[in-house]
Amino acid sequence: MLQKLIVIIDGCVCQFTAKVLSCKEASLKTVINGKKELLNGFEVILDDTILFPEGGGQPCDRGFLGSVPVVQVSQHGTDAVHFVTEPLVEGETVRQMLDWDRRLDHMQQHSGQHLVTAIAELEFGYPTTSWWLGEEVSYIELDTPTIKQEEITNIEQIVNDKIRASLPVDMQVFGEVGLIPETVRTRGLPDGHKGPVRVVTIQGVDSNMCCGTHVSNLCQLQVIKLLHAEKGKKNKTNLHFLVGGRVLKHLAGCLEREQKFTALLKGGPTDHVNLVDKLQKSLKLTNKKVLLFLTVGEDKGAGQMVLYGDSQPVSQLGPKLCEMLKGKGAGKGPKFQAKVSNLENRAQAEHIIEQYFNSSN
């Protein structure tokens, strides 16, 4: 665990001044505009930091050291290492500024994960074996091959009841693992871990070892939406979820799409499914009436013809058109092709096709 870092003690500090202990040239493997690149820069270690390094399933914080953007924060031993593209002077002090929107989002998703994990295990005996904090959607991996929709609905109702109850979230640091109470849920520590361990407790619900950033009260989560479950690896199930601001963002996107569909379909949201269903059926019917009639050759001489489309009109019209153009050919399924000796009758052939579809309406 990181030692003596203010981010571990108070996750709501947005600005802080610290001394630069070291600044060394380094490079970082990153992705820029979808391409993997090697970014040259500097690794900076401070005597304290408010920027959380990547770990425990949680991405790192972003922010600034003075006017220099922090590209990544990683953990090396007990140090938080800040990767920047401009050098800082060792021994000088620098003001840290946190990207609060990113921090709050991560706090909401991480504390929300603890809550969903706890309820899934308490109510249904489904332990969480891992989790992923994605850029848009997160998920927990449950140690069960399946989960019923009614169980998902039940979990969602309970976690939101806990949020409305405004349960406190406490954080306590223990000097070593042996001092942690037996009631604390653990998933093990990294090999060779030494030093203090932090325990995050949702009062009356769950206690769990964790180094990440968290809210101080469940009311700060606002709301949790469980999206769907899908089959995971090794006979496990991934349960996808959104917390807090991500729920509002997702809802805003849904409403925007709903308004566009309303304008396109000329009908209200409750009619969208029926209108799209009718549109698909109409499109299938239209596709059956689309027929490709292609000829190659001189207007009054020999050449080739191809008829392509739905198998029924192709099988009925192909031989007739072939005979009219004085040809010889064959068809199978959606395609009829032939060598013809008289393309002068092409206009009459087109008229026969037109009559066929007019009579079938």
Tab-separated table of C-alpha atoms in Angstrom:
chain	number	residue	atom	x	y	z
A	1	MET	CA	0.000	0.000	0.000
A	2	LEU	CA	1.066	3.579	-0.609
A	3	GLN	CA	2.404	5.230	2.513
A	4	LYS	CA	1.931	8.811	3.727
A	5	LEU	CA	-0.139	9.861	0.729
A	6	ILE	CA	-2.907	12.364	1.376
A	7	VAL	CA	-5.022	10.768	-1.377
A	8	ILE	CA	-5.339	7.687	0.857
A	9	ILE	CA	-6.515	9.797	3.802
A	10	ASP	CA	-8.814	12.348	2.141
A	11	GLY	CA	-10.193	11.657	-1.343
A	12	CYS	CA	-11.812	15.090	-1.608
A	13	VAL	CA	-8.657	17.242	-1.546
A	14	CYS	CA	-8.437	18.929	-4.976
A	15	GLN	CA	-5.285	21.053	-4.588
A	16	PHE	CA	-2.092	20.437	-2.673
A	17	THR	CA	1.520	21.639	-2.571
A	18	ALA	CA	4.382	19.136	-2.395
A	19	LYS	CA	8.153	18.956	-2.870
A	20	VAL	CA	9.705	17.332	-5.937
A	21	LEU	CA	11.907	14.502	-4.657
A	22	SER	CA	13.090	13.255	-8.049
A	23	CYS	CA	12.586	13.831	-11.774
A	24	LYS	CA	14.052	11.312	-14.209
A	25	GLU	CA	13.819	10.883	-17.962
A	26	ALA	CA	11.530	8.021	-18.959
A	27	SER	CA	9.213	6.739	-21.671
A	28	LEU	CA	5.625	5.519	-21.539
A	29	LYS	CA	3.806	3.058	-23.765
A	30	THR	CA	0.506	4.700	-24.634
A	31	VAL	CA	-2.206	4.895	-27.283
A	32	ILE	CA	-2.593	8.141	-29.260
A	33	ASN	CA	-5.407	8.429	-31.815
A	34	GLY	CA	-5.857	4.666	-31.742
A	35	LYS	CA	-2.167	3.918	-32.389
A	36	LYS	CA	0.335	2.456	-29.931
A	37	GLU	CA	3.172	4.903	-29.398
A	38	LEU	CA	6.133	5.413	-27.088
A	39	LEU	CA	5.833	8.779	-25.353
A	40	ASN	CA	9.027	10.386	-24.055
A	41	GLY	CA	8.846	12.334	-20.826
A	42	PHE	CA	9.767	12.322	-17.138
A	43	GLU	CA	8.878	10.330	-14.030
A	44	VAL	CA	8.309	12.580	-11.031
A	45	ILE	CA	8.123	11.491	-7.386
A	46	LEU	CA	6.766	13.942	-4.802
A	47	ASP	CA	6.943	13.849	-1.015
A	48	ASP	CA	3.126	13.568	-1.051
A	49	THR	CA	0.382	13.542	-3.666
A	50	ILE	CA	-3.361	13.893	-4.159
A	51	LEU	CA	-3.239	11.973	-7.466
A	52	PHE	CA	-4.235	8.317	-7.122
A	53	PRO	CA	-2.006	5.824	-8.987
A	54	GLU	CA	-3.601	3.024	-10.970
A	55	GLY	CA	-4.338	0.006	-8.782
A	56	GLY	CA	-6.997	-2.224	-7.260
A	57	GLY	CA	-8.985	-2.250	-10.483
A	58	GLN	CA	-9.179	1.559	-10.544
A	59	PRO	CA	-7.561	3.761	-13.238
A	60	CYS	CA	-5.249	6.556	-12.158
A	61	ASP	CA	-6.203	10.164	-11.540
A	62	ARG	CA	-5.353	12.971	-13.934
A	63	GLY	CA	-4.458	16.558	-13.157
A	64	PHE	CA	-1.598	19.059	-13.229
A	65	LEU	CA	1.723	19.631	-11.513
A	66	GLY	CA	1.865	23.394	-11.814
A	67	SER	CA	0.988	23.958	-15.479
A	68	VAL	CA	2.276	20.544	-16.606
A	69	PRO	CA	-0.404	17.904	-17.344
A	70	VAL	CA	-0.029	14.529	-15.637
A	71	VAL	CA	-0.382	11.796	-18.270
A	72	GLN	CA	-0.308	8.820	-15.911
A	73	VAL	CA	0.234	7.961	-12.257
A	74	SER	CA	1.592	4.511	-11.381
A	75	GLN	CA	2.760	2.781	-8.233
A	76	HIS	CA	6.400	1.752	-7.828
A	77	GLY	CA	6.737	0.056	-4.453
A	78	THR	CA	5.289	2.533	-1.968
A	79	ASP	CA	5.823	5.556	-4.241
A	80	ALA	CA	3.363	7.237	-6.598
A	81	VAL	CA	5.176	8.026	-9.859
A	82	HIS	CA	3.776	10.854	-12.021
A	83	PHE	CA	4.551	10.717	-15.754
A	84	VAL	CA	4.759	14.191	-17.335
A	85	THR	CA	6.080	15.518	-20.647
A	86	GLU	CA	8.038	18.448	-19.163
A	87	PRO	CA	10.765	18.309	-16.481
A	88	LEU	CA	10.332	19.628	-12.942
A	89	VAL	CA	13.137	20.902	-10.705
A	90	GLU	CA	14.148	18.591	-7.863
A	91	GLY	CA	13.868	20.215	-4.440
A	92	GLU	CA	11.321	22.819	-5.526
A	93	THR	CA	7.670	22.817	-4.470
A	94	VAL	CA	4.883	22.352	-6.986
A	95	ARG	CA	1.140	22.851	-6.763
A	96	GLN	CA	-0.961	19.818	-7.648
A	97	MET	CA	-4.409	20.296	-9.167
A	98	LEU	CA	-6.774	17.344	-9.465
A	99	ASP	CA	-9.174	16.558	-12.323
A	100	TRP	CA	-12.131	16.430	-9.944
A	101	ASP	CA	-14.725	15.223	-12.466
A	102	ARG	CA	-12.621	12.136	-13.200
A	103	ARG	CA	-11.951	11.529	-9.487
A	104	LEU	CA	-15.645	11.813	-8.530
A	105	ASP	CA	-16.614	9.433	-11.324
A	106	HIS	CA	-14.074	6.857	-10.148
A	107	MET	CA	-15.152	7.279	-6.516
A	108	GLN	CA	-18.779	6.663	-7.476
A	109	GLN	CA	-18.024	3.595	-9.608
A	110	HIS	CA	-15.642	2.077	-7.042
A	111	SER	CA	-17.868	2.579	-3.997
A	112	GLY	CA	-20.819	1.412	-6.090
A	113	GLN	CA	-18.886	-1.746	-6.944
A	114	HIS	CA	-18.277	-2.447	-3.255
A	115	LEU	CA	-22.008	-2.085	-2.583
A	116	VAL	CA	-23.176	-4.269	-5.492
A	117	THR	CA	-20.542	-6.888	-4.633
A	118	ALA	CA	-21.630	-6.993	-0.988
A	119	ILE	CA	-25.354	-7.328	-1.738
A	120	ALA	CA	-24.846	-9.963	-4.456
A	121	GLU	CA	-22.950	-12.113	-1.951
A	122	LEU	CA	-25.147	-11.414	1.089
A	123	GLU	CA	-28.448	-12.009	-0.713
A	124	PHE	CA	-27.587	-14.778	-3.184
A	125	GLY	CA	-24.160	-16.116	-2.206
A	126	TYR	CA	-22.475	-14.880	-5.404
A	127	PRO	CA	-18.933	-13.726	-4.509
A	128	THR	CA	-17.090	-11.258	-6.741
A	129	THR	CA	-13.827	-12.635	-8.135
A	130	SER	CA	-12.730	-9.504	-10.047
A	131	TRP	CA	-14.062	-6.260	-11.473
A	132	TRP	CA	-13.406	-3.750	-14.246
A	133	LEU	CA	-13.848	0.026	-14.116
A	134	GLY	CA	-14.380	0.920	-17.779
A	135	GLU	CA	-14.444	4.345	-19.383
A	136	GLU	CA	-18.227	4.140	-19.864
A	137	VAL	CA	-19.519	0.941	-18.239
A	138	SER	CA	-18.110	-1.171	-15.401
A	139	TYR	CA	-18.746	-4.773	-14.407
A	140	ILE	CA	-18.134	-7.246	-11.614
A	141	GLU	CA	-17.261	-10.880	-12.279
A	142	LEU	CA	-19.512	-13.111	-10.165
A	143	ASP	CA	-18.576	-16.662	-9.254
A	144	THR	CA	-21.756	-18.187	-10.679
A	145	PRO	CA	-22.509	-19.588	-14.152
A	146	THR	CA	-25.831	-17.723	-14.351
A	147	ILE	CA	-27.890	-15.074	-12.595
A	148	LYS	CA	-31.647	-14.657	-12.987
A	149	GLN	CA	-33.213	-11.361	-14.048
A	150	GLU	CA	-35.322	-11.297	-10.874
A	151	GLU	CA	-32.111	-11.598	-8.835
A	152	ILE	CA	-30.587	-8.659	-10.716
A	153	THR	CA	-33.749	-6.631	-10.094
A	154	ASN	CA	-33.636	-7.532	-6.401
A	155	ILE	CA	-29.970	-6.524	-6.065
A	156	GLU	CA	-30.660	-3.207	-7.804
A	157	GLN	CA	-33.557	-2.445	-5.476
A	158	ILE	CA	-31.549	-3.216	-2.338
A	159	VAL	CA	-28.452	-1.192	-3.327
A	160	ASN	CA	-30.594	1.844	-4.110
A	161	ASP	CA	-32.392	1.414	-0.775
A	162	LYS	CA	-28.965	1.577	0.897
A	163	ILE	CA	-28.137	4.747	-1.050
A	164	ARG	CA	-31.387	6.394	0.073
A	165	ALA	CA	-30.545	5.404	3.656
A	166	SER	CA	-27.385	7.579	3.404
A	167	LEU	CA	-25.128	4.989	5.026
A	168	PRO	CA	-21.666	6.305	5.987
A	169	VAL	CA	-18.544	4.930	4.287
A	170	ASP	CA	-15.574	4.811	6.653
A	171	MET	CA	-11.884	4.234	5.944
A	172	GLN	CA	-9.429	2.865	8.498
A	173	VAL	CA	-5.711	2.164	8.112
A	174	PHE	CA	-4.165	-0.787	9.979
A	175	GLY	CA	-0.441	-1.018	10.613
A	176	GLU	CA	-0.253	-4.576	9.291
A	177	VAL	CA	-2.468	-7.361	7.987
A	178	GLY	CA	-2.509	-9.235	11.298
A	179	LEU	CA	-4.358	-6.364	12.982
A	180	ILE	CA	-7.339	-6.499	10.594
A	181	PRO	CA	-10.567	-7.879	12.169
A	182	GLU	CA	-11.760	-11.269	10.895
A	183	THR	CA	-15.034	-9.696	9.721
A	184	VAL	CA	-13.222	-7.813	6.949
A	185	ARG	CA	-13.696	-9.302	3.456
A	186	THR	CA	-10.381	-9.835	1.651
A	187	ARG	CA	-9.223	-11.137	-1.724
A	188	GLY	CA	-5.565	-11.363	-0.771
A	189	LEU	CA	-2.649	-8.950	-1.038
A	190	PRO	CA	0.180	-8.692	-3.572
A	191	ASP	CA	3.148	-10.979	-2.937
A	192	GLY	CA	5.703	-9.438	-0.647
A	193	HIS	CA	3.342	-6.762	0.681
A	194	LYS	CA	4.612	-5.020	3.769
A	195	GLY	CA	3.273	-2.107	5.728
A	196	PRO	CA	-0.163	-0.634	6.396
A	197	VAL	CA	-3.438	-1.872	4.930
A	198	ARG	CA	-6.600	0.203	4.502
A	199	VAL	CA	-10.108	-1.130	5.112
A	200	VAL	CA	-13.192	0.495	3.566
A	201	THR	CA	-16.427	-0.069	5.503
A	202	ILE	CA	-19.993	0.587	4.389
A	203	GLN	CA	-21.636	0.731	7.800
A	204	GLY	CA	-23.820	-2.282	8.474
A	205	VAL	CA	-23.156	-3.767	5.029
A	206	ASP	CA	-19.541	-4.568	4.205
A	207	SER	CA	-15.897	-4.212	5.230
A	208	ASN	CA	-13.248	-4.781	2.597
A	209	MET	CA	-9.528	-4.170	2.109
A	210	CYS	CA	-9.065	-1.539	-0.604
A	211	CYS	CA	-6.564	1.138	-1.627
A	212	GLY	CA	-8.898	3.029	-3.995
A	213	THR	CA	-10.748	6.327	-3.678
A	214	HIS	CA	-14.282	6.247	-2.271
A	215	VAL	CA	-17.203	8.471	-1.331
A	216	SER	CA	-17.751	9.223	2.367
A	217	ASN	CA	-21.482	8.462	2.273
A	218	LEU	CA	-23.594	6.264	-0.015
A	219	CYS	CA	-25.897	9.213	-0.756
A	220	GLN	CA	-23.047	10.590	-2.908
A	221	LEU	CA	-23.548	7.655	-5.294
A	222	GLN	CA	-26.965	9.099	-6.248
A	223	VAL	CA	-28.213	5.939	-7.996
A	224	ILE	CA	-27.034	2.556	-9.306
A	225	LYS	CA	-28.364	0.966	-12.496
A	226	LEU	CA	-27.612	-2.690	-13.235
A	227	LEU	CA	-27.592	-2.978	-17.024
A	228	HIS	CA	-27.272	-6.643	-17.934
A	229	ALA	CA	-25.434	-9.876	-17.243
A	230	GLU	CA	-23.410	-11.883	-19.723
A	231	LYS	CA	-21.439	-15.115	-19.669
A	232	GLY	CA	-17.886	-14.554	-18.460
A	233	LYS	CA	-14.742	-16.665	-18.404
A	234	LYS	CA	-14.336	-19.968	-16.554
A	235	ASN	CA	-18.053	-20.512	-15.898
A	236	LYS	CA	-18.559	-17.081	-14.328
A	237	THR	CA	-20.940	-14.175	-14.995
A	238	ASN	CA	-20.183	-10.497	-15.691
A	239	LEU	CA	-22.745	-8.071	-14.256
A	240	HIS	CA	-22.544	-4.638	-15.908
A	241	PHE	CA	-23.513	-1.478	-14.026
A	242	LEU	CA	-23.520	2.326	-13.936
A	243	VAL	CA	-23.299	4.597	-10.890
A	244	GLY	CA	-24.133	8.248	-10.266
A	245	GLY	CA	-23.218	10.662	-13.037
A	246	ARG	CA	-22.868	7.819	-15.538
A	247	VAL	CA	-26.542	6.928	-15.049
A	248	LEU	CA	-27.548	10.515	-15.849
A	249	LYS	CA	-25.244	10.591	-18.878
A	250	HIS	CA	-26.640	7.273	-20.129
A	251	LEU	CA	-30.218	8.496	-19.633
A	252	ALA	CA	-29.456	11.728	-21.515
A	253	GLY	CA	-28.128	9.681	-24.446
A	254	CYS	CA	-31.218	7.454	-24.421
A	255	LEU	CA	-33.544	10.474	-24.421
A	256	GLU	CA	-31.635	12.084	-27.293
A	257	ARG	CA	-31.940	8.912	-29.372
A	258	GLU	CA	-35.593	8.597	-28.399
A	259	GLN	CA	-36.314	12.102	-29.702
A	260	LYS	CA	-34.560	11.332	-32.990
A	261	PHE	CA	-36.521	8.098	-33.408
A	262	THR	CA	-39.757	9.972	-32.672
A	263	ALA	CA	-39.005	12.421	-35.480
A	264	LEU	CA	-37.920	9.708	-37.935
A	265	LEU	CA	-40.748	7.262	-37.203
A	266	LYS	CA	-43.491	9.900	-36.813
A	267	GLY	CA	-44.651	8.294	-33.588
A	268	GLY	CA	-44.155	8.508	-29.817
A	269	PRO	CA	-41.713	6.424	-27.737
A	270	THR	CA	-44.337	3.837	-26.749
A	271	ASP	CA	-44.921	3.097	-30.453
A	272	HIS	CA	-41.248	2.846	-31.493
A	273	VAL	CA	-40.986	-0.955	-31.295
A	274	ASN	CA	-44.165	-1.522	-33.326
A	275	LEU	CA	-43.184	1.120	-35.881
A	276	VAL	CA	-39.708	-0.364	-36.375
A	277	ASP	CA	-41.234	-3.848	-36.671
A	278	LYS	CA	-43.607	-2.623	-39.395
A	279	LEU	CA	-40.725	-0.874	-41.145
A	280	GLN	CA	-38.636	-4.060	-41.165
A	281	LYS	CA	-41.511	-6.119	-42.548
A	282	SER	CA	-42.138	-3.487	-45.222
A	283	LEU	CA	-38.443	-3.501	-46.134
A	284	LYS	CA	-38.449	-7.288	-46.504
A	285	LEU	CA	-41.474	-7.032	-48.798
A	286	THR	CA	-39.798	-4.271	-50.818
A	287	ASN	CA	-36.623	-6.322	-51.182
A	288	LYS	CA	-38.676	-9.117	-52.719
A	289	LYS	CA	-39.776	-6.671	-55.433
A	290	VAL	CA	-36.252	-5.541	-56.267
A	291	LEU	CA	-35.059	-7.323	-59.411
A	292	LEU	CA	-31.830	-6.738	-61.311
A	293	PHE	CA	-32.105	-7.206	-65.079
A	294	LEU	CA	-28.750	-6.792	-66.787
A	295	THR	CA	-27.847	-7.235	-70.455
A	296	VAL	CA	-24.479	-6.908	-72.199
A	297	GLY	CA	-24.040	-6.620	-75.974
A	298	GLU	CA	-25.073	-4.649	-79.051
A	299	ASP	CA	-28.603	-3.223	-79.041
A	300	LYS	CA	-29.727	-5.365	-81.978
A	301	GLY	CA	-27.250	-8.214	-81.733
A	302	ALA	CA	-26.161	-11.073	-79.515
A	303	GLY	CA	-25.072	-10.787	-75.924
A	304	GLN	CA	-25.719	-11.995	-72.388
A	305	MET	CA	-28.451	-11.449	-69.833
A	306	VAL	CA	-28.559	-11.832	-66.044
A	307	LEU	CA	-31.637	-11.738	-63.840
A	308	TYR	CA	-31.016	-11.453	-60.079
A	309	GLY	CA	-33.390	-11.045	-57.152
A	310	ASP	CA	-35.916	-13.013	-55.114
A	311	SER	CA	-35.933	-16.653	-56.239
A	312	GLN	CA	-39.671	-16.763	-57.049
A	313	PRO	CA	-39.838	-13.990	-59.700
A	314	VAL	CA	-36.429	-15.062	-61.036
A	315	SER	CA	-37.628	-18.641	-61.607
A	316	GLN	CA	-40.848	-17.435	-63.271
A	317	LEU	CA	-39.459	-14.594	-65.391
A	318	GLY	CA	-36.037	-15.994	-66.310
A	319	PRO	CA	-37.189	-18.558	-68.902
A	320	LYS	CA	-39.707	-16.115	-70.449
A	321	LEU	CA	-37.128	-13.369	-70.908
A	322	CYS	CA	-34.599	-15.858	-72.230
A	323	GLU	CA	-37.103	-17.065	-74.847
A	324	MET	CA	-38.036	-13.497	-75.826
A	325	LEU	CA	-34.377	-12.613	-76.370
A	326	LYS	CA	-33.838	-15.879	-78.255
A	327	GLY	CA	-31.316	-17.258	-75.839
A	328	LYS	CA	-30.274	-20.338	-73.954
A	329	GLY	CA	-29.609	-20.377	-70.241
A	330	ALA	CA	-30.463	-21.669	-66.775
A	331	GLY	CA	-31.155	-20.439	-63.298
A	332	LYS	CA	-30.732	-21.471	-59.684
A	333	GLY	CA	-32.102	-19.709	-56.642
A	334	PRO	CA	-31.871	-15.916	-56.974
A	335	LYS	CA	-29.956	-15.942	-60.287
A	336	PHE	CA	-30.773	-16.724	-63.934
A	337	GLN	CA	-28.237	-16.160	-66.704
A	338	ALA	CA	-28.216	-16.859	-70.429
A	339	LYS	CA	-26.515	-16.214	-73.749
A	340	VAL	CA	-28.950	-14.448	-76.082
A	341	SER	CA	-28.947	-13.700	-79.823
A	342	ASN	CA	-31.443	-10.825	-80.031
A	343	LEU	CA	-31.215	-7.882	-77.628
A	344	GLU	CA	-33.558	-5.846	-79.816
A	345	ASN	CA	-36.458	-7.089	-77.665
A	346	ARG	CA	-34.985	-5.749	-74.405
A	347	ALA	CA	-37.705	-3.080	-74.066
A	348	GLN	CA	-40.387	-5.762	-74.334
A	349	ALA	CA	-38.576	-7.816	-71.692
A	350	GLU	CA	-38.594	-4.845	-69.311
A	351	HIS	CA	-42.329	-4.439	-69.958
A	352	ILE	CA	-42.941	-8.076	-68.967
A	353	ILE	CA	-41.058	-7.517	-65.687
A	354	GLU	CA	-43.132	-4.408	-64.980
A	355	GLN	CA	-46.386	-6.249	-65.703
A	356	TYR	CA	-45.355	-9.099	-63.394
A	357	PHE	CA	-44.907	-6.851	-60.362
A	358	ASN	CA	-47.992	-4.738	-61.116
A	359	SER	CA	-50.151	-7.845	-61.223
A	360	SER	CA	-48.711	-9.149	-57.929
A	361	ASN	CA	-49.692	-6.002	-55.966
